[in-house]
């Protein structure tokens, strides 16, 4: 079992470019999450999806869009990247109720 | 949304117990408290969670105050490999999960 797989691992974008960060889980979990972590900072929730077909805003949703493609996949899109979006992005999943989160290894994004 | 606060850093002598506090004074009745740790820049790893009772597993113990406004993660015999950033988080009944700022724990030989 791979758990939570994020692609790509690294990405460099120029300001104004767009890209989609991919996340896939093979744990059959209902909920999926996207967080960003800036250097020396904690995790901030961007968007989450409590079940297939639903998405909700987190703490810092501006500048991002998400798609819950199916139960396994939850993508994060930057339509017009800005230097302020330079960060490490983590995807996570969890079963329902009081189950903990399982994280991927992150995507390191630099916007120049 | 309820928020958590944590001290930014702590030191602990190797072999001693590490007690990491978290304040969540605005927690709702059905929100669980979770603890994770992050080593270097890897994805955070789950340690333990609880609602209102104290919990213990092979890694740690979690003490939640009776009013649920704060909790303490206890690593009973800290080793050098426990040096990491420890996050306290809350999970709502809508599955929203918010993390605190984290405590950087340094275990000193």
PDB file of C-alpha atoms in Angstrom:
ATOM      1  CA  UNK A   1       0.000   0.000   0.000  1.00  0.00           C
ATOM      2  CA  UNK A   2       1.342   3.401  -0.974  1.00  0.00           C
ATOM      3  CA  UNK A   3      -0.965   5.325   1.400  1.00  0.00           C
ATOM      4  CA  UNK A   4      -1.125   8.931   0.191  1.00  0.00           C
ATOM      5  CA  UNK A   5       0.770   9.786  -2.989  1.00  0.00           C
ATOM      6  CA  UNK A   6       1.468  13.363  -4.049  1.00  0.00           C
ATOM      7  CA  UNK A   7       2.787  14.443  -7.428  1.00  0.00           C
ATOM      8  CA  UNK A   8       4.978  16.179  -8.315  1.00  0.00           C
ATOM      9  CA  UNK A   9       7.485  16.190  -5.438  1.00  0.00           C
ATOM     10  CA  UNK A  10       9.081  19.460  -6.584  1.00  0.00           C
ATOM     11  CA  UNK A  11       7.915  22.232  -8.906  1.00  0.00           C
ATOM     12  CA  UNK A  12       9.166  25.664  -9.918  1.00  0.00           C
ATOM     13  CA  UNK A  13       6.695  28.075 -11.516  1.00  0.00           C
ATOM     14  CA  UNK A  14       6.915  31.599 -12.825  1.00  0.00           C
ATOM     15  CA  UNK A  15       4.466  34.177 -11.555  1.00  0.00           C
ATOM     16  CA  UNK A  16       1.177  33.878 -13.413  1.00  0.00           C
ATOM     17  CA  UNK A  17       1.603  30.263 -14.481  1.00  0.00           C
ATOM     18  CA  UNK A  18      -0.961  27.670 -13.524  1.00  0.00           C
ATOM     19  CA  UNK A  19      -0.577  24.126 -12.296  1.00  0.00           C
ATOM     20  CA  UNK A  20      -2.422  21.300 -10.571  1.00  0.00           C
ATOM     21  CA  UNK A  21      -1.079  19.370  -7.609  1.00  0.00           C
ATOM     22  CA  UNK A  22      -2.270  15.790  -7.567  1.00  0.00           C
ATOM     23  CA  UNK A  23      -3.112  13.640  -4.562  1.00  0.00           C
ATOM     24  CA  UNK A  24      -4.277  10.039  -4.546  1.00  0.00           C
ATOM     25  CA  UNK A  25      -4.964   7.683  -1.640  1.00  0.00           C
ATOM     26  CA  UNK A  26      -5.431   3.925  -1.622  1.00  0.00           C
ATOM     27  CA  UNK A  27      -6.758   3.726   1.946  1.00  0.00           C
ATOM     28  CA  UNK A  28     -10.455   3.950   0.975  1.00  0.00           C
ATOM     29  CA  UNK A  29     -10.834   6.974   3.253  1.00  0.00           C
ATOM     30  CA  UNK A  30     -13.752   9.368   2.906  1.00  0.00           C
ATOM     31  CA  UNK A  31     -12.138  12.677   3.859  1.00  0.00           C
ATOM     32  CA  UNK A  32      -9.251  14.396   2.109  1.00  0.00           C
ATOM     33  CA  UNK A  33      -7.360  17.607   2.900  1.00  0.00           C
ATOM     34  CA  UNK A  34      -4.906  20.108   1.465  1.00  0.00           C
ATOM     35  CA  UNK A  35      -2.549  22.047   3.757  1.00  0.00           C
ATOM     36  CA  UNK A  36       0.254  24.479   3.108  1.00  0.00           C
ATOM     37  CA  UNK A  37       3.308  24.875   5.310  1.00  0.00           C
ATOM     38  CA  UNK A  38       5.488  27.943   4.982  1.00  0.00           C
ATOM     39  CA  UNK A  39       9.103  27.853   6.229  1.00  0.00           C
ATOM     40  CA  UNK A  40       9.239  27.613  10.020  1.00  0.00           C
ATOM     41  CA  UNK A  41       5.462  27.706  10.256  1.00  0.00           C
ATOM     42  CA  UNK A  42       2.658  25.335  11.088  1.00  0.00           C
ATOM     43  CA  UNK A  43       0.086  23.712   8.800  1.00  0.00           C
ATOM     44  CA  UNK A  44      -2.744  25.835   7.443  1.00  0.00           C
ATOM     45  CA  UNK A  45      -5.832  24.225   5.923  1.00  0.00           C
ATOM     46  CA  UNK A  46      -6.570  25.314   2.348  1.00  0.00           C
ATOM     47  CA  UNK A  47      -9.541  23.116   1.392  1.00  0.00           C
ATOM     48  CA  UNK A  48     -10.974  19.836   2.501  1.00  0.00           C
ATOM     49  CA  UNK A  49     -13.474  17.288   1.248  1.00  0.00           C
ATOM     50  CA  UNK A  50     -15.491  15.358   3.820  1.00  0.00           C
ATOM     51  CA  UNK A  51     -16.822  12.962   1.197  1.00  0.00           C
ATOM     52  CA  UNK A  52     -16.821  12.359  -2.534  1.00  0.00           C
ATOM     53  CA  UNK A  53     -18.660  15.185  -4.257  1.00  0.00           C
ATOM     54  CA  UNK A  54     -18.219  17.781  -1.505  1.00  0.00           C
ATOM     55  CA  UNK A  55     -15.538  20.393  -0.870  1.00  0.00           C
ATOM     56  CA  UNK A  56     -15.250  23.121   1.745  1.00  0.00           C
ATOM     57  CA  UNK A  57     -12.972  26.078   2.356  1.00  0.00           C
ATOM     58  CA  UNK A  58     -10.373  25.982   5.059  1.00  0.00           C
ATOM     59  CA  UNK A  59      -8.362  28.786   6.644  1.00  0.00           C
ATOM     60  CA  UNK A  60      -6.535  30.049   3.534  1.00  0.00           C
ATOM     61  CA  UNK A  61      -8.533  29.190   0.362  1.00  0.00           C
ATOM     62  CA  UNK A  62      -7.865  32.350  -1.680  1.00  0.00           C
ATOM     63  CA  UNK A  63      -5.931  31.697  -4.880  1.00  0.00           C
ATOM     64  CA  UNK A  64      -6.735  27.975  -4.954  1.00  0.00           C
ATOM     65  CA  UNK A  65      -9.374  25.671  -6.372  1.00  0.00           C
ATOM     66  CA  UNK A  66      -9.918  21.984  -5.656  1.00  0.00           C
ATOM     67  CA  UNK A  67     -11.581  19.015  -7.306  1.00  0.00           C
ATOM     68  CA  UNK A  68     -12.620  15.800  -5.597  1.00  0.00           C
ATOM     69  CA  UNK A  69     -12.424  13.711  -8.753  1.00  0.00           C
ATOM     70  CA  UNK A  70     -13.519  10.473  -7.057  1.00  0.00           C
ATOM     71  CA  UNK A  71     -13.040   8.851  -3.667  1.00  0.00           C
ATOM     72  CA  UNK A  72      -9.304   8.319  -4.282  1.00  0.00           C
ATOM     73  CA  UNK A  73      -8.244  11.633  -5.808  1.00  0.00           C
ATOM     74  CA  UNK A  74      -8.258  15.234  -4.595  1.00  0.00           C
ATOM     75  CA  UNK A  75      -6.442  17.839  -6.699  1.00  0.00           C
ATOM     76  CA  UNK A  76      -5.375  21.390  -5.871  1.00  0.00           C
ATOM     77  CA  UNK A  77      -5.143  23.980  -8.651  1.00  0.00           C
ATOM     78  CA  UNK A  78      -3.307  27.270  -8.732  1.00  0.00           C
ATOM     79  CA  UNK A  79      -4.796  29.286 -11.588  1.00  0.00           C
ATOM     80  CA  UNK A  80      -2.275  32.141 -11.503  1.00  0.00           C
ATOM     81  CA  UNK A  81       0.651  31.417  -9.235  1.00  0.00           C
ATOM     82  CA  UNK A  82       2.085  34.169  -7.026  1.00  0.00           C
ATOM     83  CA  UNK A  83       5.366  34.256  -5.043  1.00  0.00           C
ATOM     84  CA  UNK A  84       3.264  34.227  -1.840  1.00  0.00           C
ATOM     85  CA  UNK A  85       2.197  30.692  -2.778  1.00  0.00           C
ATOM     86  CA  UNK A  86       5.753  29.402  -2.426  1.00  0.00           C
ATOM     87  CA  UNK A  87       5.312  26.701   0.163  1.00  0.00           C
ATOM     88  CA  UNK A  88       5.242  22.984   0.887  1.00  0.00           C
ATOM     89  CA  UNK A  89       1.838  21.492   0.172  1.00  0.00           C
ATOM     90  CA  UNK A  90       0.637  18.439   2.058  1.00  0.00           C
ATOM     91  CA  UNK A  91      -2.305  16.245   1.195  1.00  0.00           C
ATOM     92  CA  UNK A  92      -3.931  14.057   3.843  1.00  0.00           C
ATOM     93  CA  UNK A  93      -6.820  11.645   4.188  1.00  0.00           C
ATOM     94  CA  UNK A  94      -8.878  10.243   7.034  1.00  0.00           C
ATOM     95  CA  UNK A  95     -11.659   7.768   7.582  1.00  0.00           C
ATOM     96  CA  UNK A  96     -14.861   9.138   9.106  1.00  0.00           C
ATOM     97  CA  UNK A  97     -15.607   9.915  12.732  1.00  0.00           C
ATOM     98  CA  UNK A  98     -12.597  10.190  15.028  1.00  0.00           C
ATOM     99  CA  UNK A  99      -9.961   8.644  12.774  1.00  0.00           C
ATOM    100  CA  UNK A 100      -6.593  10.464  12.469  1.00  0.00           C
ATOM    101  CA  UNK A 101      -5.105  12.001   9.346  1.00  0.00           C
ATOM    102  CA  UNK A 102      -2.590  10.198   7.134  1.00  0.00           C
ATOM    103  CA  UNK A 103      -0.264  12.517   5.252  1.00  0.00           C
ATOM    104  CA  UNK A 104       1.598  12.366   1.980  1.00  0.00           C
ATOM    105  CA  UNK A 105       5.241  13.419   1.675  1.00  0.00           C
ATOM    106  CA  UNK A 106       4.493  16.852   0.308  1.00  0.00           C
ATOM    107  CA  UNK A 107       5.006  18.905  -2.856  1.00  0.00           C
ATOM    108  CA  UNK A 108       7.636  21.622  -2.637  1.00  0.00           C
ATOM    109  CA  UNK A 109       6.519  24.548  -4.795  1.00  0.00           C
ATOM    110  CA  UNK A 110       8.578  27.624  -5.600  1.00  0.00           C
ATOM    111  CA  UNK A 111       7.042  30.557  -7.473  1.00  0.00           C
ATOM    112  CA  UNK A 112       9.554  33.038  -8.878  1.00  0.00           C
TER     113      UNK A 112
ATOM    114  CA  UNK B   1     -13.491  27.583  14.663  1.00  0.00           C
ATOM    115  CA  UNK B   2     -11.757  26.573  17.836  1.00  0.00           C
ATOM    116  CA  UNK B   3      -8.030  27.252  17.847  1.00  0.00           C
ATOM    117  CA  UNK B   4      -5.072  25.828  19.696  1.00  0.00           C
ATOM    118  CA  UNK B   5      -1.996  27.509  21.145  1.00  0.00           C
ATOM    119  CA  UNK B   6       1.322  25.874  21.988  1.00  0.00           C
ATOM    120  CA  UNK B   7       4.705  27.079  23.261  1.00  0.00           C
ATOM    121  CA  UNK B   8       7.070  27.544  20.306  1.00  0.00           C
ATOM    122  CA  UNK B   9       9.892  25.456  21.749  1.00  0.00           C
ATOM    123  CA  UNK B  10      10.885  23.191  24.625  1.00  0.00           C
ATOM    124  CA  UNK B  11      13.938  21.245  25.741  1.00  0.00           C
ATOM    125  CA  UNK B  12      13.982  17.864  27.458  1.00  0.00           C
ATOM    126  CA  UNK B  13      16.843  15.762  28.806  1.00  0.00           C
ATOM    127  CA  UNK B  14      17.228  12.361  27.223  1.00  0.00           C
ATOM    128  CA  UNK B  15      15.535   9.669  29.296  1.00  0.00           C
ATOM    129  CA  UNK B  16      13.247  12.119  31.074  1.00  0.00           C
ATOM    130  CA  UNK B  17       9.561  12.632  30.417  1.00  0.00           C
ATOM    131  CA  UNK B  18       8.646  15.338  27.916  1.00  0.00           C
ATOM    132  CA  UNK B  19       5.410  17.153  28.737  1.00  0.00           C
ATOM    133  CA  UNK B  20       4.061  19.216  25.856  1.00  0.00           C
ATOM    134  CA  UNK B  21       1.090  21.483  26.630  1.00  0.00           C
ATOM    135  CA  UNK B  22      -1.699  22.671  24.335  1.00  0.00           C
ATOM    136  CA  UNK B  23      -4.392  25.220  25.079  1.00  0.00           C
ATOM    137  CA  UNK B  24      -7.767  24.853  23.339  1.00  0.00           C
ATOM    138  CA  UNK B  25     -10.019  26.996  25.483  1.00  0.00           C
ATOM    139  CA  UNK B  26     -12.700  27.401  22.783  1.00  0.00           C
ATOM    140  CA  UNK B  27     -13.058  23.688  22.033  1.00  0.00           C
ATOM    141  CA  UNK B  28     -16.573  22.414  21.323  1.00  0.00           C
ATOM    142  CA  UNK B  29     -18.075  19.433  23.060  1.00  0.00           C
ATOM    143  CA  UNK B  30     -17.705  17.070  20.113  1.00  0.00           C
ATOM    144  CA  UNK B  31     -14.245  18.098  18.934  1.00  0.00           C
ATOM    145  CA  UNK B  32     -11.454  15.578  19.366  1.00  0.00           C
ATOM    146  CA  UNK B  33      -7.890  16.552  20.294  1.00  0.00           C
ATOM    147  CA  UNK B  34      -5.151  14.997  18.149  1.00  0.00           C
ATOM    148  CA  UNK B  35      -1.389  15.093  18.405  1.00  0.00           C
ATOM    149  CA  UNK B  36       1.013  14.673  15.484  1.00  0.00           C
ATOM    150  CA  UNK B  37       4.740  15.083  15.075  1.00  0.00           C
ATOM    151  CA  UNK B  38       6.818  16.179  12.125  1.00  0.00           C
ATOM    152  CA  UNK B  39      10.452  15.270  11.664  1.00  0.00           C
ATOM    153  CA  UNK B  40      12.368  17.547   9.297  1.00  0.00           C
ATOM    154  CA  UNK B  41      10.020  18.323   6.413  1.00  0.00           C
ATOM    155  CA  UNK B  42       8.285  14.976   6.201  1.00  0.00           C
ATOM    156  CA  UNK B  43       4.530  14.645   6.407  1.00  0.00           C
ATOM    157  CA  UNK B  44       3.237  14.779  10.007  1.00  0.00           C
ATOM    158  CA  UNK B  45       2.690  11.449  11.744  1.00  0.00           C
ATOM    159  CA  UNK B  46      -0.166  10.651  14.077  1.00  0.00           C
ATOM    160  CA  UNK B  47       0.650  10.019  17.745  1.00  0.00           C
ATOM    161  CA  UNK B  48      -2.534   9.883  19.816  1.00  0.00           C
ATOM    162  CA  UNK B  49      -6.010  11.389  20.199  1.00  0.00           C
ATOM    163  CA  UNK B  50      -8.819  11.734  22.711  1.00  0.00           C
ATOM    164  CA  UNK B  51     -12.169  13.354  23.453  1.00  0.00           C
ATOM    165  CA  UNK B  52     -12.342  13.751  27.211  1.00  0.00           C
ATOM    166  CA  UNK B  53     -10.682  10.750  28.824  1.00  0.00           C
ATOM    167  CA  UNK B  54      -6.963  10.285  29.277  1.00  0.00           C
ATOM    168  CA  UNK B  55      -5.454   8.018  26.654  1.00  0.00           C
ATOM    169  CA  UNK B  56      -2.262   5.963  26.409  1.00  0.00           C
ATOM    170  CA  UNK B  57      -0.675   4.009  23.593  1.00  0.00           C
ATOM    171  CA  UNK B  58       2.759   2.592  22.880  1.00  0.00           C
ATOM    172  CA  UNK B  59       4.116   5.998  21.914  1.00  0.00           C
ATOM    173  CA  UNK B  60       2.669   8.460  24.401  1.00  0.00           C
ATOM    174  CA  UNK B  61       0.005   9.472  26.898  1.00  0.00           C
ATOM    175  CA  UNK B  62      -2.573  12.204  26.487  1.00  0.00           C
ATOM    176  CA  UNK B  63      -3.982  14.031  29.491  1.00  0.00           C
ATOM    177  CA  UNK B  64      -7.077  16.190  28.876  1.00  0.00           C
ATOM    178  CA  UNK B  65      -8.280  18.482  31.642  1.00  0.00           C
ATOM    179  CA  UNK B  66     -11.775  17.961  32.974  1.00  0.00           C
ATOM    180  CA  UNK B  67     -13.031  21.194  31.392  1.00  0.00           C
ATOM    181  CA  UNK B  68     -11.323  20.130  28.100  1.00  0.00           C
ATOM    182  CA  UNK B  69      -9.709  23.544  27.706  1.00  0.00           C
ATOM    183  CA  UNK B  70      -6.187  22.176  27.634  1.00  0.00           C
ATOM    184  CA  UNK B  71      -4.256  18.963  27.150  1.00  0.00           C
ATOM    185  CA  UNK B  72      -0.740  17.606  27.639  1.00  0.00           C
ATOM    186  CA  UNK B  73       1.126  15.118  25.509  1.00  0.00           C
ATOM    187  CA  UNK B  74       3.554  13.042  27.546  1.00  0.00           C
ATOM    188  CA  UNK B  75       6.497  11.182  26.021  1.00  0.00           C
ATOM    189  CA  UNK B  76       7.504   9.061  29.027  1.00  0.00           C
ATOM    190  CA  UNK B  77      11.185   8.482  28.251  1.00  0.00           C
ATOM    191  CA  UNK B  78      12.346  10.905  25.600  1.00  0.00           C
ATOM    192  CA  UNK B  79      15.077   9.781  23.195  1.00  0.00           C
ATOM    193  CA  UNK B  80      17.109  11.766  20.679  1.00  0.00           C
ATOM    194  CA  UNK B  81      14.809  10.428  17.961  1.00  0.00           C
ATOM    195  CA  UNK B  82      11.903  12.265  19.609  1.00  0.00           C
ATOM    196  CA  UNK B  83      13.413  15.602  18.540  1.00  0.00           C
ATOM    197  CA  UNK B  84      10.693  16.966  16.244  1.00  0.00           C
ATOM    198  CA  UNK B  85       7.904  19.514  15.950  1.00  0.00           C
ATOM    199  CA  UNK B  86       4.750  18.431  17.794  1.00  0.00           C
ATOM    200  CA  UNK B  87       1.354  19.662  16.684  1.00  0.00           C
ATOM    201  CA  UNK B  88      -1.879  19.727  18.635  1.00  0.00           C
ATOM    202  CA  UNK B  89      -4.981  19.755  16.410  1.00  0.00           C
ATOM    203  CA  UNK B  90      -8.763  19.702  16.661  1.00  0.00           C
ATOM    204  CA  UNK B  91     -11.190  17.756  14.475  1.00  0.00           C
ATOM    205  CA  UNK B  92     -14.749  19.028  14.233  1.00  0.00           C
ATOM    206  CA  UNK B  93     -17.862  16.956  13.680  1.00  0.00           C
ATOM    207  CA  UNK B  94     -17.744  18.151  10.048  1.00  0.00           C
ATOM    208  CA  UNK B  95     -14.296  16.561   9.630  1.00  0.00           C
ATOM    209  CA  UNK B  96     -12.529  19.912   9.468  1.00  0.00           C
ATOM    210  CA  UNK B  97      -9.047  19.628  11.018  1.00  0.00           C
ATOM    211  CA  UNK B  98      -7.164  22.706  12.238  1.00  0.00           C
ATOM    212  CA  UNK B  99      -3.576  22.569  13.477  1.00  0.00           C
ATOM    213  CA  UNK B 100      -1.910  24.637  16.142  1.00  0.00           C
ATOM    214  CA  UNK B 101       1.424  26.439  15.613  1.00  0.00           C
ATOM    215  CA  UNK B 102       3.466  23.492  16.922  1.00  0.00           C
ATOM    216  CA  UNK B 103       6.148  23.053  19.585  1.00  0.00           C
ATOM    217  CA  UNK B 104       9.712  22.326  18.535  1.00  0.00           C
ATOM    218  CA  UNK B 105      11.009  19.759  21.026  1.00  0.00           C
ATOM    219  CA  UNK B 106      14.746  19.322  21.410  1.00  0.00           C
ATOM    220  CA  UNK B 107      15.889  16.248  23.322  1.00  0.00           C
ATOM    221  CA  UNK B 108      19.302  16.929  24.796  1.00  0.00           C
ATOM    222  CA  UNK B 109      21.835  14.162  25.537  1.00  0.00           C
TER     223      UNK B 109
END
